[in-house]
PDB file of C-alpha atoms in Angstrom:
ATOM      1  CA  LEU Q   1      -0.136   0.134   0.160  1.00  0.00           C
ATOM      2  CA  GLU Q   2       2.847   2.243   0.832  1.00  0.00           C
ATOM      3  CA  ALA Q   3       4.682   1.639  -2.473  1.00  0.00           C
ATOM      4  CA  ARG Q   4       1.219   2.242  -4.241  1.00  0.00           C
ATOM      5  CA  LEU Q   5       0.987   5.775  -2.684  1.00  0.00           C
ATOM      6  CA  CYS Q   6       4.744   6.417  -3.411  1.00  0.00           C
ATOM      7  CA  GLU Q   7       3.660   5.296  -7.034  1.00  0.00           C
ATOM      8  CA  LEU Q   8       0.968   7.689  -7.094  1.00  0.00           C
ATOM      9  CA  GLU Q   9       2.530  10.485  -5.682  1.00  0.00           C
ATOM     10  CA  GLY Q  10       5.236  10.198  -8.374  1.00  0.00           C
ATOM     11  CA  GLN Q  11       2.987  10.127 -11.076  1.00  0.00           C
ATOM     12  CA  GLN Q  12       1.148  13.389  -9.566  1.00  0.00           C
ATOM     13  CA  ALA Q  13       4.481  14.940  -9.693  1.00  0.00           C
ATOM     14  CA  SER Q  14       5.099  14.231 -13.148  1.00  0.00           C
ATOM     15  CA  LEU Q  15       1.818  15.230 -14.317  1.00  0.00           C
ATOM     16  CA  GLU Q  16       2.199  18.413 -12.362  1.00  0.00           C
ATOM     17  CA  GLU Q  17       5.741  18.821 -14.289  1.00  0.00           C
ATOM     18  CA  GLU Q  18       3.950  18.408 -17.780  1.00  0.00           C
ATOM     19  CA  PHE Q  19       1.155  20.842 -16.479  1.00  0.00           C
ATOM     20  CA  ARG Q  20       4.006  23.488 -15.788  1.00  0.00           C
ATOM     21  CA  ASN Q  21       5.956  22.694 -19.018  1.00  0.00           C
ATOM     22  CA  LEU Q  22       2.922  22.965 -20.925  1.00  0.00           C
ATOM     23  CA  ALA Q  23       1.720  26.714 -19.369  1.00  0.00           C
ATOM     24  CA  SER Q  24       5.265  27.676 -19.544  1.00  0.00           C
ATOM     25  CA  VAL Q  25       5.276  27.059 -23.446  1.00  0.00           C
ATOM     26  CA  GLN Q  26       2.115  27.974 -24.066  1.00  0.00           C
ATOM     27  CA  ASP Q  27       2.906  31.623 -22.069  1.00  0.00           C
ATOM     28  CA  GLY Q  28       6.581  31.582 -23.272  1.00  0.00           C
ATOM     29  CA  ALA Q  29       8.492  30.252 -26.052  1.00  0.00           C
ATOM     30  CA  ALA Q  30       5.622  28.848 -28.317  1.00  0.00           C
ATOM     31  CA  ALA Q  31       3.804  32.356 -28.276  1.00  0.00           C
ATOM     32  CA  ALA Q  32       6.563  34.249 -29.117  1.00  0.00           C
ATOM     33  CA  ALA Q  33       7.653  31.571 -31.928  1.00  0.00           C
ATOM     34  CA  LEU Q  34       4.083  31.372 -33.443  1.00  0.00           C
ATOM     35  CA  PHE Q  35       3.253  35.333 -33.058  1.00  0.00           C
ATOM     36  CA  ASN Q  36       5.194  37.941 -34.654  1.00  0.00           C
ATOM     37  CA  GLY Q  37       4.436  40.955 -33.207  1.00  0.00           C
ATOM     38  CA  HIS Q  38       0.941  41.391 -35.097  1.00  0.00           C
ATOM     39  CA  GLY Q  39      -1.231  39.236 -33.120  1.00  0.00           C
ATOM     40  CA  THR Q  40      -0.799  36.682 -36.245  1.00  0.00           C
ATOM     41  CA  ILE Q  41       0.553  33.351 -36.861  1.00  0.00           C
ATOM     42  CA  GLY Q  42       3.096  33.022 -39.520  1.00  0.00           C
ATOM     43  CA  SER Q  43       5.541  35.785 -41.171  1.00  0.00           C
ATOM     44  CA  VAL Q  44       5.246  38.980 -42.821  1.00  0.00           C
ATOM     45  CA  ASP Q  45       5.344  39.684 -46.441  1.00  0.00           C
ATOM     46  CA  SER Q  46       7.934  42.186 -48.212  1.00  0.00           C
ATOM     47  CA  ARG Q  47       5.690  45.305 -47.303  1.00  0.00           C
ATOM     48  CA  GLY Q  48       5.354  43.532 -43.104  1.00  0.00           C
ATOM     49  CA  ALA Q  49       2.009  43.108 -43.519  1.00  0.00           C
ATOM     50  CA  PRO Q  50       0.671  39.742 -41.572  1.00  0.00           C
ATOM     51  CA  LEU Q  51       0.676  36.704 -43.508  1.00  0.00           C
ATOM     52  CA  GLY Q  52      -1.801  33.608 -42.047  1.00  0.00           C
ATOM     53  CA  ALA Q  53      -4.424  33.316 -39.633  1.00  0.00           C
ATOM     54  CA  SER Q  54      -5.263  35.079 -36.539  1.00  0.00           C
ATOM     55  CA  LEU Q  55      -4.077  33.514 -33.104  1.00  0.00           C
ATOM     56  CA  ARG Q  56      -7.334  34.208 -31.860  1.00  0.00           C
ATOM     57  CA  GLY Q  57      -9.842  31.193 -31.864  1.00  0.00           C
ATOM     58  CA  SER Q  58      -7.224  29.191 -33.739  1.00  0.00           C
ATOM     59  CA  ALA Q  59      -6.731  25.194 -33.241  1.00  0.00           C
ATOM     60  CA  LEU Q  60      -3.923  25.549 -31.025  1.00  0.00           C
ATOM     61  CA  ASP Q  61      -6.046  27.005 -28.454  1.00  0.00           C
ATOM     62  CA  GLY Q  62      -8.596  24.127 -28.664  1.00  0.00           C
ATOM     63  CA  ASP Q  63      -5.767  21.650 -28.427  1.00  0.00           C
ATOM     64  CA  ALA Q  64      -4.057  23.531 -25.245  1.00  0.00           C
ATOM     65  CA  ASP Q  65      -7.467  23.558 -23.458  1.00  0.00           C
ATOM     66  CA  ALA Q  66      -8.087  19.974 -24.219  1.00  0.00           C
ATOM     67  CA  ILE Q  67      -4.761  18.960 -23.129  1.00  0.00           C
ATOM     68  CA  LEU Q  68      -4.976  21.390 -20.179  1.00  0.00           C
ATOM     69  CA  ARG Q  69      -8.517  19.540 -19.170  1.00  0.00           C
ATOM     70  CA  ALA Q  70      -7.232  16.129 -19.820  1.00  0.00           C
ATOM     71  CA  LEU Q  71      -4.075  16.947 -17.692  1.00  0.00           C
ATOM     72  CA  GLU Q  72      -6.672  18.635 -14.606  1.00  0.00           C
ATOM     73  CA  ARG Q  73      -8.963  15.184 -15.000  1.00  0.00           C
ATOM     74  CA  ASP Q  74      -5.720  13.100 -14.382  1.00  0.00           C
ATOM     75  CA  MET Q  75      -4.402  15.173 -11.593  1.00  0.00           C
ATOM     76  CA  ALA Q  76      -8.110  14.772  -9.979  1.00  0.00           C
ATOM     77  CA  ARG Q  77      -8.154  11.403 -10.590  1.00  0.00           C
ATOM     78  CA  LEU Q  78      -4.554  10.569  -9.267  1.00  0.00           C
ATOM     79  CA  THR Q  79      -5.690  13.238  -6.168  1.00  0.00           C
ATOM     80  CA  GLN Q  80      -8.793  11.257  -5.690  1.00  0.00           C
ATOM     81  CA  GLY Q  81      -6.638   7.912  -5.616  1.00  0.00           C
ATOM     82  CA  ILE Q  82      -4.350   9.378  -3.059  1.00  0.00           C
ATOM     83  CA  ASP Q  83      -6.845  10.224  -0.942  1.00  0.00           C
ATOM     84  CA  GLU Q  84      -8.229   7.170  -0.830  1.00  0.00           C
ATOM     85  CA  HIS Q  85      -4.963   5.356   0.073  1.00  0.00           C
ATOM     86  CA  ALA Q  86      -4.352   7.859   2.479  1.00  0.00           C
ATOM     87  CA  ALA Q  87      -7.630   6.991   3.767  1.00  0.00           C
ATOM     88  CA  SER Q  88      -7.092   3.447   3.837  1.00  0.00           C
ATOM     89  CA  LEU Q  89      -3.462   3.930   5.387  1.00  0.00           C
ATOM     90  CA  ALA Q  90      -5.308   6.153   8.297  1.00  0.00           C
ATOM     91  CA  ASN Q  91      -7.513   2.798   8.830  1.00  0.00           C
ATOM     92  CA  LEU Q  92      -4.861   0.416   9.073  1.00  0.00           C
ATOM     93  CA  ARG Q  93      -2.830   2.445  11.469  1.00  0.00           C
ATOM     94  CA  VAL Q  94      -5.809   2.703  13.666  1.00  0.00           C
ATOM     95  CA  ARG Q  95      -6.666  -1.423  13.188  1.00  0.00           C
ATOM     96  CA  SER Q  96      -2.764  -1.754  13.985  1.00  0.00           C
ATOM     97  CA  ASP Q  97      -2.335   0.432  17.020  1.00  0.00           C
ATOM     98  CA  GLY Q  98      -5.703  -1.409  18.303  1.00  0.00           C
ATOM     99  CA  GLN Q  99      -4.036  -4.807  17.886  1.00  0.00           C
ATOM    100  CA  GLU Q 100      -0.893  -3.518  19.465  1.00  0.00           C
ATOM    101  CA  GLN Q 101      -3.033  -2.242  22.292  1.00  0.00           C
ATOM    102  CA  ARG Q 102      -4.672  -5.619  22.463  1.00  0.00           C
ATOM    103  CA  LEU Q 103      -1.416  -7.844  22.703  1.00  0.00           C
ATOM    104  CA  ALA Q 104       0.140  -5.231  25.646  1.00  0.00           C
ATOM    105  CA  ALA Q 105      -2.692  -5.891  27.285  1.00  0.00           C
ATOM    106  CA  THR Q 106      -2.874  -9.729  27.041  1.00  0.00           C
ATOM    107  CA  TYR Q 107       1.363  -9.835  27.712  1.00  0.00           C
ATOM    108  CA  GLU Q 108       0.361  -7.995  30.953  1.00  0.00           C
ATOM    109  CA  ARG Q 109      -2.117 -10.643  31.770  1.00  0.00           C
ATOM    110  CA  LEU Q 110       0.202 -13.502  31.056  1.00  0.00           C
ATOM    111  CA  GLU Q 111       2.829 -12.242  32.919  1.00  0.00           C
ATOM    112  CA  THR Q 112       0.651 -11.945  36.119  1.00  0.00           C
ATOM    113  CA  VAL Q 113      -0.583 -15.423  35.698  1.00  0.00           C
ATOM    114  CA  VAL Q 114       2.845 -16.885  35.113  1.00  0.00           C
ATOM    115  CA  ALA Q 115       5.033 -14.863  37.240  1.00  0.00           C
ATOM    116  CA  THR Q 116       4.107 -16.741  40.274  1.00  0.00           C
ATOM    117  CA  PRO Q 117       4.181 -20.077  39.145  1.00  0.00           C
ATOM    118  CA  LEU Q 118       7.272 -19.502  37.303  1.00  0.00           C
ATOM    119  CA  GLU Q 119       9.022 -17.847  40.748  1.00  0.00           C
ATOM    120  CA  ALA Q 120       7.802 -21.022  42.612  1.00  0.00           C
ATOM    121  CA  PHE Q 121       9.564 -23.427  39.609  1.00  0.00           C
ATOM    122  CA  ARG Q 122      12.767 -21.794  39.782  1.00  0.00           C
ATOM    123  CA  SER Q 123      12.795 -22.150  43.485  1.00  0.00           C
ATOM    124  CA  GLU Q 124      12.128 -25.222  43.772  1.00  0.00           C
ATOM    125  CA  VAL Q 125      14.753 -26.336  40.750  1.00  0.00           C
ATOM    126  CA  LEU Q 126      17.246 -24.464  42.894  1.00  0.00           C
ATOM    127  CA  GLN Q 127      16.460 -26.635  45.975  1.00  0.00           C
ATOM    128  CA  LEU Q 128      16.727 -29.377  44.019  1.00  0.00           C
ATOM    129  CA  ARG Q 129      19.997 -28.793  42.613  1.00  0.00           C
ATOM    130  CA  ASP Q 130      21.116 -28.095  46.087  1.00  0.00           C
ATOM    131  CA  HIS Q 131      19.971 -31.682  47.307  1.00  0.00           C
ATOM    132  CA  ASP Q 132      21.361 -33.403  44.285  1.00  0.00           C
ATOM    133  CA  ARG Q 133      24.788 -31.313  45.017  1.00  0.00           C
ATOM    134  CA  GLN Q 134      24.968 -32.368  48.351  1.00  0.00           C
ATOM    135  CA  GLU Q 135      23.791 -36.100  47.781  1.00  0.00           C
ATOM    136  CA  THR Q 136      26.769 -36.019  45.339  1.00  0.00           C
ATOM    137  CA  GLU Q 137      29.576 -34.397  47.623  1.00  0.00           C
ATOM    138  CA  GLY Q 138      28.188 -37.400  50.301  1.00  0.00           C
ATOM    139  CA  GLN Q 139      28.829 -40.179  47.788  1.00  0.00           C
ATOM    140  CA  LEU Q 140      32.114 -38.647  46.394  1.00  0.00           C
ATOM    141  CA  SER Q 141      33.203 -38.170  50.042  1.00  0.00           C
ATOM    142  CA  HIS Q 142      32.462 -42.107  51.119  1.00  0.00           C
ATOM    143  CA  LEU Q 143      34.185 -43.066  47.544  1.00  0.00           C
ATOM    144  CA  ALA Q 144      37.089 -41.144  48.715  1.00  0.00           C
ATOM    145  CA  ARG Q 145      37.136 -43.071  52.001  1.00  0.00           C
ATOM    146  CA  ARG Q 146      36.723 -46.352  50.819  1.00  0.00           C
ATOM    147  CA  LEU Q 147      39.812 -45.623  48.734  1.00  0.00           C
ATOM    148  CA  GLN Q 148      41.971 -44.555  50.916  1.00  0.00           C
ATOM    149  CA  ALA Q 149      40.990 -47.929  53.156  1.00  0.00           C
ATOM    150  CA  VAL Q 150      41.787 -49.838  49.957  1.00  0.00           C
ATOM    151  CA  ALA Q 151      45.062 -47.896  49.426  1.00  0.00           C
ATOM    152  CA  GLU Q 152      46.236 -48.585  53.324  1.00  0.00           C
ATOM    153  CA  ALA Q 153      44.962 -52.193  52.763  1.00  0.00           C
ATOM    154  CA  THR Q 154      47.118 -52.438  49.625  1.00  0.00           C
ATOM    155  CA  ASP Q 155      50.036 -50.762  51.532  1.00  0.00           C
ATOM    156  CA  ASP Q 156      49.882 -53.260  54.891  1.00  0.00           C
ATOM    157  CA  THR Q 157      49.246 -55.877  52.317  1.00  0.00           C
ATOM    158  CA  SER Q 158      52.480 -54.998  50.206  1.00  0.00           C
ATOM    159  CA  THR Q 159      54.668 -54.774  53.618  1.00  0.00           C
ATOM    160  CA  GLU Q 160      53.713 -58.073  54.843  1.00  0.00           C
ATOM    161  CA  LEU Q 161      54.657 -59.829  51.494  1.00  0.00           C
ATOM    162  CA  ARG Q 162      57.632 -57.952  51.243  1.00  0.00           C
ATOM    163  CA  GLU Q 163      58.481 -58.964  54.823  1.00  0.00           C
ATOM    164  CA  GLY Q 164      57.459 -62.441  53.822  1.00  0.00           C
ATOM    165  CA  LEU Q 165      59.866 -62.538  51.333  1.00  0.00           C
ATOM    166  CA  LEU Q 166      62.495 -61.300  52.748  1.00  0.00           C
ATOM    167  CA  LYS Q 167      62.211 -64.397  55.631  1.00  0.00           C
ATOM    168  CA  LEU Q 168      62.234 -66.729  52.870  1.00  0.00           C
ATOM    169  CA  THR Q 169      65.305 -65.207  51.014  1.00  0.00           C
ATOM    170  CA  GLY Q 170      66.664 -64.584  53.884  1.00  0.00           C
TER     171      GLY Q 170
END
C-alpha cells in the first residue's frame, strides 16, 4: 500500500511537471515563435503585412485547452486515488494500534498469571539442585574414604608380602 501511494505521488508529480511545462510553453517560447508581433501566426510579407490566420480562436487554443482539461482530469483522479489510499493507511494505522494495545494488555495478563508459578518453579529447581549437589558430595566423600581404606590395606598387604619374602630368602 505504501509502495502504491509512492507510485501515485510520483505520477502526480510528473503530471504537475508536465502541466507546468505546458503552461510555460504556452505562455513563453511557443507564443513568441507563433506570434510575429502583429497578433497573427506566421511571417510577414515584403511590406511587413502579416500573413496567415489570427491566433485568436485558432486550433492551437482548442488543443491546449483539451490538453489542460485532460491533465486536470488526471490530476483530479490521482488526487482522489491518493486521498483514498491515505484514508486506507489511516484505517490500517488505527487497526494496528488497536491490535498493539490488545497484545500489550494480553502480555500484562500473561505476565501476572505466569510470574508466580515461574518463580515457584525456579525456587524448586534451586532446591533440587542443592539437594543433588549435597548427595553427590556425600557419595564422593564415601568413595574417597573407601579408596583411602583400600590404599591402606594395599600398603599393609605389600609390607607383609615383602617381609615374608625377606624371611624366605634370607
